[in-house]
mmCIF file of C-alpha atoms in Angstrom:
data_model
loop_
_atom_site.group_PDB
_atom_site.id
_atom_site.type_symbol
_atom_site.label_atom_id
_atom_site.label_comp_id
_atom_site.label_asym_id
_atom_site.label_seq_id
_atom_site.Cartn_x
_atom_site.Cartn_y
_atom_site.Cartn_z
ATOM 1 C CA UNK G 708 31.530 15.555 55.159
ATOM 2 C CA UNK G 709 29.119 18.217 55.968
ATOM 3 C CA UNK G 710 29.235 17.924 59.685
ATOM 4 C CA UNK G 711 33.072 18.312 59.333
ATOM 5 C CA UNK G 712 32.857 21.534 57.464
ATOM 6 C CA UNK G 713 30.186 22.733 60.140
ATOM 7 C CA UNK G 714 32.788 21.682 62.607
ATOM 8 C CA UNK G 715 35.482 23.226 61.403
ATOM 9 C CA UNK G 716 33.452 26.643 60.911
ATOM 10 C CA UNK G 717 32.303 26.404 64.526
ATOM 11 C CA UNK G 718 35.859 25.942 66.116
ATOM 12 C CA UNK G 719 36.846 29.241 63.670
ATOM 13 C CA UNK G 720 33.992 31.060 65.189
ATOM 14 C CA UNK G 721 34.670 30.226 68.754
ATOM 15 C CA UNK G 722 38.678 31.175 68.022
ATOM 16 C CA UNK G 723 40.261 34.388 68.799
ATOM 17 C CA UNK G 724 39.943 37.230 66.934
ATOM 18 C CA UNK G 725 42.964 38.057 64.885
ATOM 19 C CA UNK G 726 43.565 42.202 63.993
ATOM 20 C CA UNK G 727 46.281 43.040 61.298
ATOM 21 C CA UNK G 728 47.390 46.350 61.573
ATOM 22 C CA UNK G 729 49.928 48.355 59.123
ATOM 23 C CA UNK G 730 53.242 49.264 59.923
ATOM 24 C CA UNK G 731 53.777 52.954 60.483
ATOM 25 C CA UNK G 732 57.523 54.404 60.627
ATOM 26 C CA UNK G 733 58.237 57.226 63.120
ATOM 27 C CA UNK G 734 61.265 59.288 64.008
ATOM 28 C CA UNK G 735 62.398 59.868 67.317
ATOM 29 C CA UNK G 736 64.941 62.646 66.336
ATOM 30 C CA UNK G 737 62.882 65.246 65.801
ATOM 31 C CA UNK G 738 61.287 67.775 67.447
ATOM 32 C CA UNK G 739 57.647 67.580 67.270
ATOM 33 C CA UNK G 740 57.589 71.305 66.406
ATOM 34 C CA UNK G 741 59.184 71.578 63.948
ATOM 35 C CA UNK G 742 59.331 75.839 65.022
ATOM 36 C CA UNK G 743 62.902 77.395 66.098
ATOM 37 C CA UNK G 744 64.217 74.566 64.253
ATOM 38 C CA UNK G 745 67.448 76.773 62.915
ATOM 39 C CA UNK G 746 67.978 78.114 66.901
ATOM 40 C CA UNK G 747 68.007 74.992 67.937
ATOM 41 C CA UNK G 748 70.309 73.420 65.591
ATOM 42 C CA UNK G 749 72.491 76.681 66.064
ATOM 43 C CA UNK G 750 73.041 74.930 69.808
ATOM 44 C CA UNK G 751 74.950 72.176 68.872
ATOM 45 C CA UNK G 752 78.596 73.074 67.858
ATOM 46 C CA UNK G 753 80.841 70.442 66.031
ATOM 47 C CA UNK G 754 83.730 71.018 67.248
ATOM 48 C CA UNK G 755 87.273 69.193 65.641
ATOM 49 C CA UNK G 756 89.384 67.834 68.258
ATOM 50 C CA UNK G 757 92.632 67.474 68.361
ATOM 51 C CA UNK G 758 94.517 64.187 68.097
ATOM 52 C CA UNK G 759 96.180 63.702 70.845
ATOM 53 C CA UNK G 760 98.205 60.862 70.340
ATOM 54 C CA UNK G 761 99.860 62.459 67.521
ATOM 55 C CA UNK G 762 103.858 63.434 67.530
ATOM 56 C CA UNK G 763 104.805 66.649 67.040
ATOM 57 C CA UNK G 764 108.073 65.906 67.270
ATOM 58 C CA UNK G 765 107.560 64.108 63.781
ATOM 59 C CA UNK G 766 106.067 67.543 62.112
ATOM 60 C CA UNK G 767 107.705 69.789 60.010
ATOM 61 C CA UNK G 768 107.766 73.122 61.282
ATOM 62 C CA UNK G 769 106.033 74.387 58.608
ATOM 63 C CA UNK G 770 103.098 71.798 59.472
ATOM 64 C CA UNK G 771 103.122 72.909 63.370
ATOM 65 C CA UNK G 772 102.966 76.496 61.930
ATOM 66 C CA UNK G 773 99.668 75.816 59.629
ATOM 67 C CA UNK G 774 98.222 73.498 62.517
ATOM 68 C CA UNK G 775 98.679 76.496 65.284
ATOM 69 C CA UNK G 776 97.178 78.990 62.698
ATOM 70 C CA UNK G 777 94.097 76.753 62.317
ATOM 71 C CA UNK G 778 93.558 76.145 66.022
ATOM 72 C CA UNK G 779 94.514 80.270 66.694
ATOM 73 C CA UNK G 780 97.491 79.622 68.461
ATOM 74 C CA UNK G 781 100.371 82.027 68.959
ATOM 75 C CA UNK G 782 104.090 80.476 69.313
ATOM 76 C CA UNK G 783 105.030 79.945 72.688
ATOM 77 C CA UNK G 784 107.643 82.074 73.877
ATOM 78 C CA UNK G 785 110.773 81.162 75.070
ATOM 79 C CA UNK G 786 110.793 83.360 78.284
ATOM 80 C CA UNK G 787 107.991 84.187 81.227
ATOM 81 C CA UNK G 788 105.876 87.242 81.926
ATOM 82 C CA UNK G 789 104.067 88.081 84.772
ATOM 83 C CA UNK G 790 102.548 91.606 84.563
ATOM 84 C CA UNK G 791 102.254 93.179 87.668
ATOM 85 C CA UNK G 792 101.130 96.307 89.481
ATOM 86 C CA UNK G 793 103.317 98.533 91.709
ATOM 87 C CA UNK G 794 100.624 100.339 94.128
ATOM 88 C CA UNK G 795 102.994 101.601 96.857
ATOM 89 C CA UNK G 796 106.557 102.253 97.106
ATOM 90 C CA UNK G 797 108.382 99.428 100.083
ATOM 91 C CA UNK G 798 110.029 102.064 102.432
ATOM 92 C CA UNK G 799 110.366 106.408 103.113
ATOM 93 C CA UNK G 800 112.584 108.099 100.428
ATOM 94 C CA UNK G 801 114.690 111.198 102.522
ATOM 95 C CA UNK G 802 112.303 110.624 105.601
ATOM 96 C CA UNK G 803 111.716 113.804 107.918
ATOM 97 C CA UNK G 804 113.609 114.033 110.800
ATOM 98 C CA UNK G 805 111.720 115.255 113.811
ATOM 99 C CA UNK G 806 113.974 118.519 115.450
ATOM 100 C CA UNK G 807 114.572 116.932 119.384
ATOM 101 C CA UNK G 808 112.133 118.115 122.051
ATOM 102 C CA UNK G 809 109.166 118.408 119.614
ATOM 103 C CA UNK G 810 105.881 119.385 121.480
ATOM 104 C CA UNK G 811 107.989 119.693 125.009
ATOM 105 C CA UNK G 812 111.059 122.177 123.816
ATOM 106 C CA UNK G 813 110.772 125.997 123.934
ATOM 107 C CA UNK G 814 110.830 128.154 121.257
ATOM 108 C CA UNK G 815 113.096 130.497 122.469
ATOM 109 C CA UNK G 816 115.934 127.878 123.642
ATOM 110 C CA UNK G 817 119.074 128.062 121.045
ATOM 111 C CA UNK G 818 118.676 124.281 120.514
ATOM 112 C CA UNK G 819 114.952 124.690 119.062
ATOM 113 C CA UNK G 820 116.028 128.020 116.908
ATOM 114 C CA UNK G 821 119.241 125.478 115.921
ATOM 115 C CA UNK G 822 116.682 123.090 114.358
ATOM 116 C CA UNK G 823 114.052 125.573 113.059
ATOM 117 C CA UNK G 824 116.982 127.426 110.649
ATOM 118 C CA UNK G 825 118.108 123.432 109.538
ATOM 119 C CA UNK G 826 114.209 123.071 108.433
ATOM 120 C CA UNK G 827 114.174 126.241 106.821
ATOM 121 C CA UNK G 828 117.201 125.115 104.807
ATOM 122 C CA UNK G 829 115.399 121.963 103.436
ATOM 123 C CA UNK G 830 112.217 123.820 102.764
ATOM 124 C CA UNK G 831 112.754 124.391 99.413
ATOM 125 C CA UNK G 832 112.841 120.461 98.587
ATOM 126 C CA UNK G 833 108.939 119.940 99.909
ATOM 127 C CA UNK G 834 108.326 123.143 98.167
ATOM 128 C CA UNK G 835 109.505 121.388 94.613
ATOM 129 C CA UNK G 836 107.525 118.776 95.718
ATOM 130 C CA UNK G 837 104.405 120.188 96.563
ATOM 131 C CA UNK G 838 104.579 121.835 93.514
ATOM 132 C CA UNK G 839 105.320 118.806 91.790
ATOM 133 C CA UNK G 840 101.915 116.873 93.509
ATOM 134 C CA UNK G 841 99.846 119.902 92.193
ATOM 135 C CA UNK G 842 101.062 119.281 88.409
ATOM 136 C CA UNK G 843 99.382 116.023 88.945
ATOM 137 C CA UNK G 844 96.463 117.199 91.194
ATOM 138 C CA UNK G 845 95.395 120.510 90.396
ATOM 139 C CA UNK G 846 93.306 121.062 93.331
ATOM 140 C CA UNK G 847 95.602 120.075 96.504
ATOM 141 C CA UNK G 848 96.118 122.763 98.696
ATOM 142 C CA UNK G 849 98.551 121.913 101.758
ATOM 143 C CA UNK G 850 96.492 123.478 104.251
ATOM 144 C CA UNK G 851 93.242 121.871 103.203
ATOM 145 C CA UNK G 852 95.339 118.121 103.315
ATOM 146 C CA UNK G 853 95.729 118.508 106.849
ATOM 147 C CA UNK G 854 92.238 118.135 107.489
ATOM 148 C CA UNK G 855 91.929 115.118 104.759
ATOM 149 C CA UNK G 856 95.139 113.684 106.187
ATOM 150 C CA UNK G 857 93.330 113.896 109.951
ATOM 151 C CA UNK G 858 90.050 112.217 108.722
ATOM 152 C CA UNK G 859 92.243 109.463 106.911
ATOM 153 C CA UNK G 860 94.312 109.041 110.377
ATOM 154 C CA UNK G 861 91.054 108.683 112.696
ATOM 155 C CA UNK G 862 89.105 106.081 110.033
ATOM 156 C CA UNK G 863 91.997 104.048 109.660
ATOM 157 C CA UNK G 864 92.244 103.787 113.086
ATOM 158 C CA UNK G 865 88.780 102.698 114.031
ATOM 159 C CA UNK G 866 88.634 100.060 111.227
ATOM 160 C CA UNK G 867 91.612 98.742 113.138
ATOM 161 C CA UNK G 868 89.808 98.479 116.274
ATOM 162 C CA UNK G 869 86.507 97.627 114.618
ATOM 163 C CA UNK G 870 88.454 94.537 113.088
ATOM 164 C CA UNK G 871 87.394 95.822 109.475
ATOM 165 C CA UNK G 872 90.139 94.619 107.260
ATOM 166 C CA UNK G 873 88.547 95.553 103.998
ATOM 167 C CA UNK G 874 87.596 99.283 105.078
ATOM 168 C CA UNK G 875 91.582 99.735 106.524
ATOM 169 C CA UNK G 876 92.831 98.540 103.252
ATOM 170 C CA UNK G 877 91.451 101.724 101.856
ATOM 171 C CA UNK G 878 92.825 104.128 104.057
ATOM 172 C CA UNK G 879 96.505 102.358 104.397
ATOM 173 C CA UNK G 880 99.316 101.403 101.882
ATOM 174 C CA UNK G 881 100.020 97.510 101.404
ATOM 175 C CA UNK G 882 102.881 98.468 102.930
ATOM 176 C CA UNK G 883 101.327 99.824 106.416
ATOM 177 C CA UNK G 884 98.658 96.928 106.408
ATOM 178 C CA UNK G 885 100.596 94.146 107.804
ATOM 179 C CA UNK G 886 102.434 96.752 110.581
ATOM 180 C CA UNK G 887 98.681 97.915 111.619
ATOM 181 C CA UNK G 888 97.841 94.192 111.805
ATOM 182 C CA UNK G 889 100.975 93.184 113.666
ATOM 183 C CA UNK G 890 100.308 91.432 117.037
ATOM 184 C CA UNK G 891 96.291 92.448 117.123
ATOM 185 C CA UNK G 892 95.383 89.074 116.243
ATOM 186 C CA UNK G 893 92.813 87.954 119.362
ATOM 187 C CA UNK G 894 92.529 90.995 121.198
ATOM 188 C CA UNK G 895 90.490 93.851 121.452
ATOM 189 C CA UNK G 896 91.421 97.462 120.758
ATOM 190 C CA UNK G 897 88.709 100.275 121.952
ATOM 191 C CA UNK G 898 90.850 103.829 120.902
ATOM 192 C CA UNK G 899 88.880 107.190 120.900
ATOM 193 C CA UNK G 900 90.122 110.383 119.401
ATOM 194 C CA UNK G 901 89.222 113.094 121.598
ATOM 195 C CA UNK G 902 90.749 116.280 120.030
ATOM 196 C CA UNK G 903 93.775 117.822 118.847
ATOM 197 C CA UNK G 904 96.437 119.840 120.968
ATOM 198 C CA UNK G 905 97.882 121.612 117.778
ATOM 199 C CA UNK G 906 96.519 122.190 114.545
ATOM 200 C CA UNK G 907 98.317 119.099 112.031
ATOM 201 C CA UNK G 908 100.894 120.627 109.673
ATOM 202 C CA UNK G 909 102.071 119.255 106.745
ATOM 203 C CA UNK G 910 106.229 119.110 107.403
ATOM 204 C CA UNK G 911 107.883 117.314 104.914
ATOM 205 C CA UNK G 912 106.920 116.338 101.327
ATOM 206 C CA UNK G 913 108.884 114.285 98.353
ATOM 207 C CA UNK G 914 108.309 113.162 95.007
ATOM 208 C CA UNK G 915 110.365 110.369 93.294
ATOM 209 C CA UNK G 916 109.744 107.833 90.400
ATOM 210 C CA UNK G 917 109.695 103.985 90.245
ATOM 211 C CA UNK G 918 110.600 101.609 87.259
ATOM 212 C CA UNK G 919 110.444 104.140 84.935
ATOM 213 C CA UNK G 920 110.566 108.253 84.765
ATOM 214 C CA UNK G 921 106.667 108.477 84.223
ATOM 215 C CA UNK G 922 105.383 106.278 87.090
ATOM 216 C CA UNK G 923 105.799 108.886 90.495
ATOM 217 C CA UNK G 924 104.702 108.571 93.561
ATOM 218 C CA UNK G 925 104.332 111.390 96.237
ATOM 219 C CA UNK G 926 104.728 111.236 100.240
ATOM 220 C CA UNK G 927 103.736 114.165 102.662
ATOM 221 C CA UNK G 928 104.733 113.849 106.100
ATOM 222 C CA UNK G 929 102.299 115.310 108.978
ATOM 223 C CA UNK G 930 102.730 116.181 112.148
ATOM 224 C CA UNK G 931 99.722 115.650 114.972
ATOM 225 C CA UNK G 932 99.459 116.499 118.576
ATOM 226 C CA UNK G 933 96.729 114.901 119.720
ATOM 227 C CA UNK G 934 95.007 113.336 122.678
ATOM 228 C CA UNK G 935 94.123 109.968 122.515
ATOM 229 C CA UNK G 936 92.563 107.102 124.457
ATOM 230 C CA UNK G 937 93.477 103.407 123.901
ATOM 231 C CA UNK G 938 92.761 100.115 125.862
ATOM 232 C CA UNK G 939 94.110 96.491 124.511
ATOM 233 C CA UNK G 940 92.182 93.931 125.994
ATOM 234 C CA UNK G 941 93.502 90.289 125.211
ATOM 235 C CA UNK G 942 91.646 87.283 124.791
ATOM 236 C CA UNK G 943 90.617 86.765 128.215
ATOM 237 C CA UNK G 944 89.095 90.024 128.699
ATOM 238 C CA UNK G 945 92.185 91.078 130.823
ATOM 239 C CA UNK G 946 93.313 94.566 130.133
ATOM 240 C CA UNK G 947 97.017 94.183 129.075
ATOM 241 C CA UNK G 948 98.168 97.826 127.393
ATOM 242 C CA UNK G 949 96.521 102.038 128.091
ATOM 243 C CA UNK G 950 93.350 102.462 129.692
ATOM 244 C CA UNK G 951 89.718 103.892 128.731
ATOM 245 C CA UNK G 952 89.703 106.502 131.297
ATOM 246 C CA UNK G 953 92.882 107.770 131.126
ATOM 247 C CA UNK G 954 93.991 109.922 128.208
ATOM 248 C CA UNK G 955 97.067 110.684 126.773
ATOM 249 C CA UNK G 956 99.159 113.649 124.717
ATOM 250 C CA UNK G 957 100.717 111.950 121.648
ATOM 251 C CA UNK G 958 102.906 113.187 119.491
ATOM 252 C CA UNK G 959 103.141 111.653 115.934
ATOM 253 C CA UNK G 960 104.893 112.141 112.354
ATOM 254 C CA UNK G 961 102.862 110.029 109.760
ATOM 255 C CA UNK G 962 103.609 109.644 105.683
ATOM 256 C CA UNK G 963 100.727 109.024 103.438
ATOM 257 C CA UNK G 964 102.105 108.426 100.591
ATOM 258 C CA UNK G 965 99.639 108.707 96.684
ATOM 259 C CA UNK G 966 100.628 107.150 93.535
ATOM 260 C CA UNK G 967 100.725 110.655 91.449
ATOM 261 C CA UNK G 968 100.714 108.781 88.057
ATOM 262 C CA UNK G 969 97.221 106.796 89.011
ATOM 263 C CA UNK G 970 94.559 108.994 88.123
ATOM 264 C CA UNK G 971 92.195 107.186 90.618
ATOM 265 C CA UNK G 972 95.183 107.016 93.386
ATOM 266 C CA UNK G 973 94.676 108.198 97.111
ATOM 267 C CA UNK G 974 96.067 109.748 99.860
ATOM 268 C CA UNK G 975 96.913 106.724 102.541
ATOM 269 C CA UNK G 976 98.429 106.189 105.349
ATOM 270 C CA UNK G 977 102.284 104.324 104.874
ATOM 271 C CA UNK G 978 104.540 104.588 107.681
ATOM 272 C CA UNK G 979 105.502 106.513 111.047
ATOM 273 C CA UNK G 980 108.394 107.838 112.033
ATOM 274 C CA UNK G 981 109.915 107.653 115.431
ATOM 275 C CA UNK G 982 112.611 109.559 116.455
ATOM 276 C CA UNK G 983 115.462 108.400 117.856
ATOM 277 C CA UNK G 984 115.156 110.487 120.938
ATOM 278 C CA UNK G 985 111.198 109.660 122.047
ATOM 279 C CA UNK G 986 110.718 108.084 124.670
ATOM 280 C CA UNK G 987 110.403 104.351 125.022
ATOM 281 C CA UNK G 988 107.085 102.267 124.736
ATOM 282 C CA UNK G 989 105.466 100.864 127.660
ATOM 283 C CA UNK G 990 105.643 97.345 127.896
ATOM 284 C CA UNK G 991 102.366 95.340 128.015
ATOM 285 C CA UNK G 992 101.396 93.620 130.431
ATOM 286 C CA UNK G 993 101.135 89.827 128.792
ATOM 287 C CA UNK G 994 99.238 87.027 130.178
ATOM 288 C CA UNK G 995 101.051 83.747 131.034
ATOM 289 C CA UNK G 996 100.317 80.694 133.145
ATOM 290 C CA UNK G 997 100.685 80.898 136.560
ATOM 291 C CA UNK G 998 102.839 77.833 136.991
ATOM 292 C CA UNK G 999 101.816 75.874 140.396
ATOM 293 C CA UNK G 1000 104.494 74.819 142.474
ATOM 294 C CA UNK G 1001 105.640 71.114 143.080
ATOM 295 C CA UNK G 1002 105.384 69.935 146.524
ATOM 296 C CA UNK G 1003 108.067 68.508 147.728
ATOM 297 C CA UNK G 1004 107.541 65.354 150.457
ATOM 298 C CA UNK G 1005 110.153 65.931 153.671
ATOM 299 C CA UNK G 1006 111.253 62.422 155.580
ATOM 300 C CA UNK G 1007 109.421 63.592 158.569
ATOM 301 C CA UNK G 1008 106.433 63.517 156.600
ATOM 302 C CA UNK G 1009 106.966 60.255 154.806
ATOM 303 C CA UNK G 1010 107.849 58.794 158.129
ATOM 304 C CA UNK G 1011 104.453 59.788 159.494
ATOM 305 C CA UNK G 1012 102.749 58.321 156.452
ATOM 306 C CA UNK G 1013 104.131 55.242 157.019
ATOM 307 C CA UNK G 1014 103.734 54.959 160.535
ATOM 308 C CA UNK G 1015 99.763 55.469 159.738
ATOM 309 C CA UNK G 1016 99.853 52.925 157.246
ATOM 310 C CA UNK G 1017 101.057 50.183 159.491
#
């Protein structure tokens, strides 16, 4: 009996050692600092959605009215609108017509003296208009615009030949963009404004409104004589239009045209006009493929071919 307790006590000795320990509960859902505890609850936003299976069909409209004013809804409307901004009239309203033989025609001829009394005539409209342009602008003076007008014509012409299409959209209408842009896609332009012939004049000048009475827009029409230089070179390198050494007199009637009601609007460049007696353009010289010609075999030559192949 003993020697089975003794037994028994040695096999518990030699067993392994058994360790109870207590069972602690822990959350994982909290921060363990418990600092900033509003902020960060203020993160989480419970937002209601909506049900979208739902039929509104089914709904009274007084229970689509109290569901729209709980989500902040307005009614839809049963029409569309689009607002949108008018920056720049589409066209010349009563454009200047050049008197013939401008920059070539003598003063003295009865023709010229003709056209001068005509402009003296029509006069008083640009003077209504001028005066119109300084109720909006206080400071424009038409003999100080000639020299803003030539500054606008010479930068809007070397961000057309630098390829800058974000500095030309300042100095041109959205009207004039795309006709600056016209057919100078791949080529290079190198133009250089050497000096002017005559001083620019401001000729012709008109207010109207668009849309409504309050929104105006002015255009003033100047003349330049200037000499230029201009070379188009097309993709190739090939020159194709004017030359760099060569420079020419040109004679030119350009609107800039400012929207009057704007009060951050600018003076920019919108059209030309060409009259009907200038001369025509020169054409440019395009580049094509020189198209090889097909050889055509004679029966003397055939014969000979054959006679070698035998």
């Amino acid at each position: 009996m003993a020697t089975s307790i003794l037994s028994k006590i040695g096999s518990f000795r030699l067993g392994p050692t058994v360790l109870c320990l207590q069972q602690t509960r822990t959350t994982i859902n909290k921060h363990y600092n418990p600092k900033f505890k509003k902020e960060r609850k203020g993160k989480v936003l419970k937002v209601e959605l909506p049900d979208f299976n739902e039929d509104v069909n089914k709904l009274s409209p007084e229970k689509i009215r109290q569901k729209m004013k709980e989500r902040g809804l307005l009614p839809p409307r049963a029409w569309m609108e689009r607002p949108f901004y008018i920056s720049a009239t589409g066209g010349v309203f009563e454009p200047y017509i050049p008197p013939e033989g401008d920059g070539k025609a003598s003063l003295v001829s009865p023709a010229r003296a003709k056209q001068a009394v005509q402009l003296l005539e029509k006069k008083s409209k640009s003077m209504m208009a001028i005066r119109k342009i300084k109720s909006f602008d206080e400071e424009f003076d038409s003999s100080e615009f000639t020299s803003i007008a030539q500054n606008i014509y010479i930068k809007a012409h070397e961000s057309l030949a630098n390829n800058d299409k974000k500095a030309l959209r300042v100095y041109v209408t959205e009207k004039a963009y795309p006709e600056f842009r016209h057919n100078s896609h791949l080529k290079t332009i190198h133009w250089k404004f050497l000096d002017s012939l005559e001083p620019p004049r401001v000729v012709h000048a008109r207010c109207t409104d668009v849309v409504t009475k309050e929104n105006i827009f002015g255009q003033i029409t100047v003349r330049f004589h200037t000499r230029q230089q201009l070379a188009v070179y097309d993709r190739f390198g090939r020159l194709i239009h004017g030359s760099e050494i060569l420079a020419k007199d040109v004679l030119e009637y350009i609107v800039f045209e400012k929207h009057l009601s704007n009060l951050y609007g600018t003076w920019r460049i919108h059209d030309k006009i060409i009259p009907d007696w200038a001369p025509p353009k020169e054409p440019s010289k395009l580049t094509r493929i020189e198209v090889v010609p097909e050889v055509v075999e004679t029966a003397v030559e055939a014969a000979e071919e054959a006679t070698a192949a035998k």
